[in-house]
PDB file of C-alpha atoms in Angstrom:
ATOM      1  CA  MET A  22       8.808  84.978  95.330  1.00  0.00           C
ATOM      2  CA  LEU A  23      10.360  84.738  98.719  1.00  0.00           C
ATOM      3  CA  GLN A  24      11.428  88.041 100.256  1.00  0.00           C
ATOM      4  CA  ILE A  25      13.663  87.516 103.251  1.00  0.00           C
ATOM      5  CA  SER A  26      16.060  89.645 105.315  1.00  0.00           C
ATOM      6  CA  GLN A  27      19.764  89.129 104.934  1.00  0.00           C
ATOM      7  CA  GLU A  28      19.927  88.588 108.713  1.00  0.00           C
ATOM      8  CA  LEU A  29      17.588  85.561 108.474  1.00  0.00           C
ATOM      9  CA  VAL A  30      19.533  84.168 105.525  1.00  0.00           C
ATOM     10  CA  ASP A  31      22.764  84.512 107.400  1.00  0.00           C
ATOM     11  CA  LYS A  32      21.285  82.604 110.345  1.00  0.00           C
ATOM     12  CA  ILE A  33      20.058  79.783 108.154  1.00  0.00           C
ATOM     13  CA  VAL A  34      23.397  79.511 106.367  1.00  0.00           C
ATOM     14  CA  ALA A  35      25.305  79.652 109.691  1.00  0.00           C
ATOM     15  CA  HIS A  36      23.103  76.862 111.066  1.00  0.00           C
ATOM     16  CA  ALA A  37      23.727  74.765 107.929  1.00  0.00           C
ATOM     17  CA  ARG A  38      27.483  75.255 108.186  1.00  0.00           C
ATOM     18  CA  ALA A  39      27.510  74.493 111.938  1.00  0.00           C
ATOM     19  CA  ASP A  40      25.735  71.145 111.528  1.00  0.00           C
ATOM     20  CA  HIS A  41      27.748  70.126 108.431  1.00  0.00           C
ATOM     21  CA  PRO A  42      28.451  67.290 107.615  1.00  0.00           C
ATOM     22  CA  ASP A  43      24.910  66.465 108.883  1.00  0.00           C
ATOM     23  CA  GLU A  44      21.884  68.135 107.353  1.00  0.00           C
ATOM     24  CA  ALA A  45      20.493  71.093 109.338  1.00  0.00           C
ATOM     25  CA  CYS A  46      16.788  71.995 109.558  1.00  0.00           C
ATOM     26  CA  GLY A  47      14.364  74.484 111.024  1.00  0.00           C
ATOM     27  CA  VAL A  48      11.733  77.036 110.237  1.00  0.00           C
ATOM     28  CA  VAL A  49      11.269  80.768 110.005  1.00  0.00           C
ATOM     29  CA  ALA A  50       7.985  81.721 111.544  1.00  0.00           C
ATOM     30  CA  GLY A  51       6.025  84.718 110.622  1.00  0.00           C
ATOM     31  CA  ARG A  52       2.676  86.331 109.811  1.00  0.00           C
ATOM     32  CA  ASP A  53       0.991  87.059 106.451  1.00  0.00           C
ATOM     33  CA  GLY A  54       3.793  85.315 104.573  1.00  0.00           C
ATOM     34  CA  VAL A  55       6.472  87.508 106.034  1.00  0.00           C
ATOM     35  CA  PRO A  56       9.401  85.526 107.535  1.00  0.00           C
ATOM     36  CA  GLU A  57      10.302  86.976 110.921  1.00  0.00           C
ATOM     37  CA  ARG A  58      11.465  84.616 113.638  1.00  0.00           C
ATOM     38  CA  PHE A  59      14.349  82.153 113.117  1.00  0.00           C
ATOM     39  CA  VAL A  60      13.721  78.783 114.773  1.00  0.00           C
ATOM     40  CA  PRO A  61      16.622  76.306 114.316  1.00  0.00           C
ATOM     41  CA  MET A  62      15.591  72.712 115.025  1.00  0.00           C
ATOM     42  CA  ALA A  63      17.475  69.454 115.673  1.00  0.00           C
ATOM     43  CA  ASN A  64      17.793  66.925 112.882  1.00  0.00           C
ATOM     44  CA  ALA A  65      16.482  63.860 114.619  1.00  0.00           C
ATOM     45  CA  GLU A  66      18.315  61.631 112.126  1.00  0.00           C
ATOM     46  CA  ARG A  67      21.761  63.286 112.556  1.00  0.00           C
ATOM     47  CA  SER A  68      22.463  62.254 108.995  1.00  0.00           C
ATOM     48  CA  PRO A  69      24.393  63.772 106.116  1.00  0.00           C
ATOM     49  CA  THR A  70      21.756  62.602 103.658  1.00  0.00           C
ATOM     50  CA  PHE A  71      18.379  63.021 105.460  1.00  0.00           C
ATOM     51  CA  TYR A  72      16.592  65.198 107.918  1.00  0.00           C
ATOM     52  CA  ARG A  73      13.572  64.748 110.053  1.00  0.00           C
ATOM     53  CA  PHE A  74      12.192  67.090 112.680  1.00  0.00           C
ATOM     54  CA  ASP A  75      12.068  65.504 116.139  1.00  0.00           C
ATOM     55  CA  SER A  76       8.270  64.932 116.612  1.00  0.00           C
ATOM     56  CA  MET A  77       8.168  66.349 120.145  1.00  0.00           C
ATOM     57  CA  GLU A  78      10.168  69.467 119.132  1.00  0.00           C
ATOM     58  CA  GLN A  79       8.033  69.913 116.076  1.00  0.00           C
ATOM     59  CA  PHE A  80       4.868  69.686 118.201  1.00  0.00           C
ATOM     60  CA  ARG A  81       6.282  72.306 120.622  1.00  0.00           C
ATOM     61  CA  VAL A  82       7.395  74.643 117.820  1.00  0.00           C
ATOM     62  CA  TRP A  83       4.102  74.418 115.883  1.00  0.00           C
ATOM     63  CA  ARG A  84       2.107  74.997 119.133  1.00  0.00           C
ATOM     64  CA  GLU A  85       4.297  78.027 119.956  1.00  0.00           C
ATOM     65  CA  MET A  86       3.649  79.435 116.485  1.00  0.00           C
ATOM     66  CA  ASP A  87      -0.059  78.845 116.927  1.00  0.00           C
ATOM     67  CA  ASP A  88      -0.029  80.674 120.260  1.00  0.00           C
ATOM     68  CA  ARG A  89       1.755  83.615 118.650  1.00  0.00           C
ATOM     69  CA  ASP A  90      -0.540  83.617 115.628  1.00  0.00           C
ATOM     70  CA  GLU A  91       2.368  82.725 113.419  1.00  0.00           C
ATOM     71  CA  GLU A  92       2.835  80.190 110.634  1.00  0.00           C
ATOM     72  CA  PRO A  93       5.852  78.343 109.191  1.00  0.00           C
ATOM     73  CA  VAL A  94       6.646  80.823 106.437  1.00  0.00           C
ATOM     74  CA  VAL A  95       9.973  79.118 105.562  1.00  0.00           C
ATOM     75  CA  ILE A  96      10.839  75.505 106.170  1.00  0.00           C
ATOM     76  CA  TYR A  97      14.552  74.978 105.537  1.00  0.00           C
ATOM     77  CA  HIS A  98      17.151  72.288 105.497  1.00  0.00           C
ATOM     78  CA  SER A  99      20.593  71.790 104.039  1.00  0.00           C
ATOM     79  CA  HIS A 100      22.089  69.376 101.565  1.00  0.00           C
ATOM     80  CA  THR A 101      25.731  68.602 102.377  1.00  0.00           C
ATOM     81  CA  ALA A 102      26.992  67.006  99.237  1.00  0.00           C
ATOM     82  CA  THR A 103      24.526  67.871  96.505  1.00  0.00           C
ATOM     83  CA  GLU A 104      22.951  70.933  94.998  1.00  0.00           C
ATOM     84  CA  ALA A 105      20.114  72.812  96.797  1.00  0.00           C
ATOM     85  CA  TYR A 106      17.276  71.054  95.049  1.00  0.00           C
ATOM     86  CA  PRO A 107      14.463  69.013  96.774  1.00  0.00           C
ATOM     87  CA  SER A 108      14.912  65.268  96.738  1.00  0.00           C
ATOM     88  CA  ARG A 109      12.058  62.828  96.302  1.00  0.00           C
ATOM     89  CA  THR A 110      12.000  62.399 100.050  1.00  0.00           C
ATOM     90  CA  ASP A 111      11.896  66.167 100.552  1.00  0.00           C
ATOM     91  CA  VAL A 112       8.825  66.415  98.237  1.00  0.00           C
ATOM     92  CA  SER A 113       7.058  63.529 100.072  1.00  0.00           C
ATOM     93  CA  TYR A 114       7.495  65.342 103.372  1.00  0.00           C
ATOM     94  CA  ALA A 115       6.417  68.760 102.124  1.00  0.00           C
ATOM     95  CA  SER A 116       3.087  69.171 103.891  1.00  0.00           C
ATOM     96  CA  GLU A 117       2.718  72.945 104.371  1.00  0.00           C
ATOM     97  CA  PRO A 118       1.123  74.240 101.198  1.00  0.00           C
ATOM     98  CA  ASN A 119       1.828  77.921 102.014  1.00  0.00           C
ATOM     99  CA  ALA A 120       5.472  77.478 103.081  1.00  0.00           C
ATOM    100  CA  HIS A 121       8.538  78.394 101.126  1.00  0.00           C
ATOM    101  CA  TYR A 122      10.897  75.401 101.114  1.00  0.00           C
ATOM    102  CA  VAL A 123      14.439  76.693 101.311  1.00  0.00           C
ATOM    103  CA  LEU A 124      17.456  74.566 100.652  1.00  0.00           C
ATOM    104  CA  VAL A 125      21.079  75.532 101.433  1.00  0.00           C
ATOM    105  CA  SER A 126      23.921  73.484  99.967  1.00  0.00           C
ATOM    106  CA  THR A 127      27.032  73.276 102.084  1.00  0.00           C
ATOM    107  CA  ARG A 128      28.864  71.150  99.586  1.00  0.00           C
ATOM    108  CA  ASP A 129      31.291  73.975  98.800  1.00  0.00           C
ATOM    109  CA  GLU A 130      32.990  75.672 101.784  1.00  0.00           C
ATOM    110  CA  THR A 131      33.325  79.031 100.051  1.00  0.00           C
ATOM    111  CA  GLU A 132      30.064  79.326  97.971  1.00  0.00           C
ATOM    112  CA  VAL A 133      26.620  79.687  99.343  1.00  0.00           C
ATOM    113  CA  GLU A 134      23.805  78.110  97.343  1.00  0.00           C
ATOM    114  CA  PHE A 135      20.416  79.369  98.769  1.00  0.00           C
ATOM    115  CA  ARG A 136      17.292  78.431  96.812  1.00  0.00           C
ATOM    116  CA  SER A 137      13.649  78.449  97.512  1.00  0.00           C
ATOM    117  CA  TYR A 138      10.768  76.323  96.190  1.00  0.00           C
ATOM    118  CA  ARG A 139       7.034  75.877  96.476  1.00  0.00           C
ATOM    119  CA  ILE A 140       6.081  72.290  96.723  1.00  0.00           C
ATOM    120  CA  LEU A 141       2.431  71.497  96.198  1.00  0.00           C
ATOM    121  CA  ASP A 142       0.868  68.141  95.400  1.00  0.00           C
ATOM    122  CA  GLY A 143       4.299  66.785  94.518  1.00  0.00           C
ATOM    123  CA  VAL A 144       5.094  69.553  92.068  1.00  0.00           C
ATOM    124  CA  ILE A 145       8.302  71.508  92.652  1.00  0.00           C
ATOM    125  CA  THR A 146       8.359  75.118  91.513  1.00  0.00           C
ATOM    126  CA  GLU A 147      11.539  77.145  92.123  1.00  0.00           C
ATOM    127  CA  GLU A 148      10.908  80.776  92.966  1.00  0.00           C
ATOM    128  CA  GLU A 149      12.926  83.937  92.994  1.00  0.00           C
ATOM    129  CA  VAL A 150      14.555  84.977  96.351  1.00  0.00           C
ATOM    130  CA  ARG A 151      14.835  88.598  97.075  1.00  0.00           C
ATOM    131  CA  PHE A 152      17.290  89.515  99.875  1.00  0.00           C
ATOM    132  CA  VAL A 153      16.359  92.593 101.778  1.00  0.00           C
ATOM    133  CA  PRO A 154      18.608  94.476 104.287  1.00  0.00           C
TER     134      PRO A 154
END
């Protein structure tokens, strides 16, 4: 189960809406599995169907988390025309075994679809998301 503050959810959704029609991506860093610090990142592909972290930015963000004794608790990205479910490509790039993989769909301008998954060894498991104030 992912437990995440409404403030962080709002930031992720706002980022996804701001980058629409391109996919947005980023991480929420934290400690002991608790998501705390929102880190929006650039989609190096600037694509409506694919995202990729810029390698230099990813190196900088991961080094910063390491310096702060943090880990990527949430790795998020958006889907702009499909449901919030991991694609085959998403699964192939899922390399953080302890991370919650959050997907936000921006296909509907009025509805928010926010879902979280664990992806381990190519197996997708959807998990409950608990929003806390």
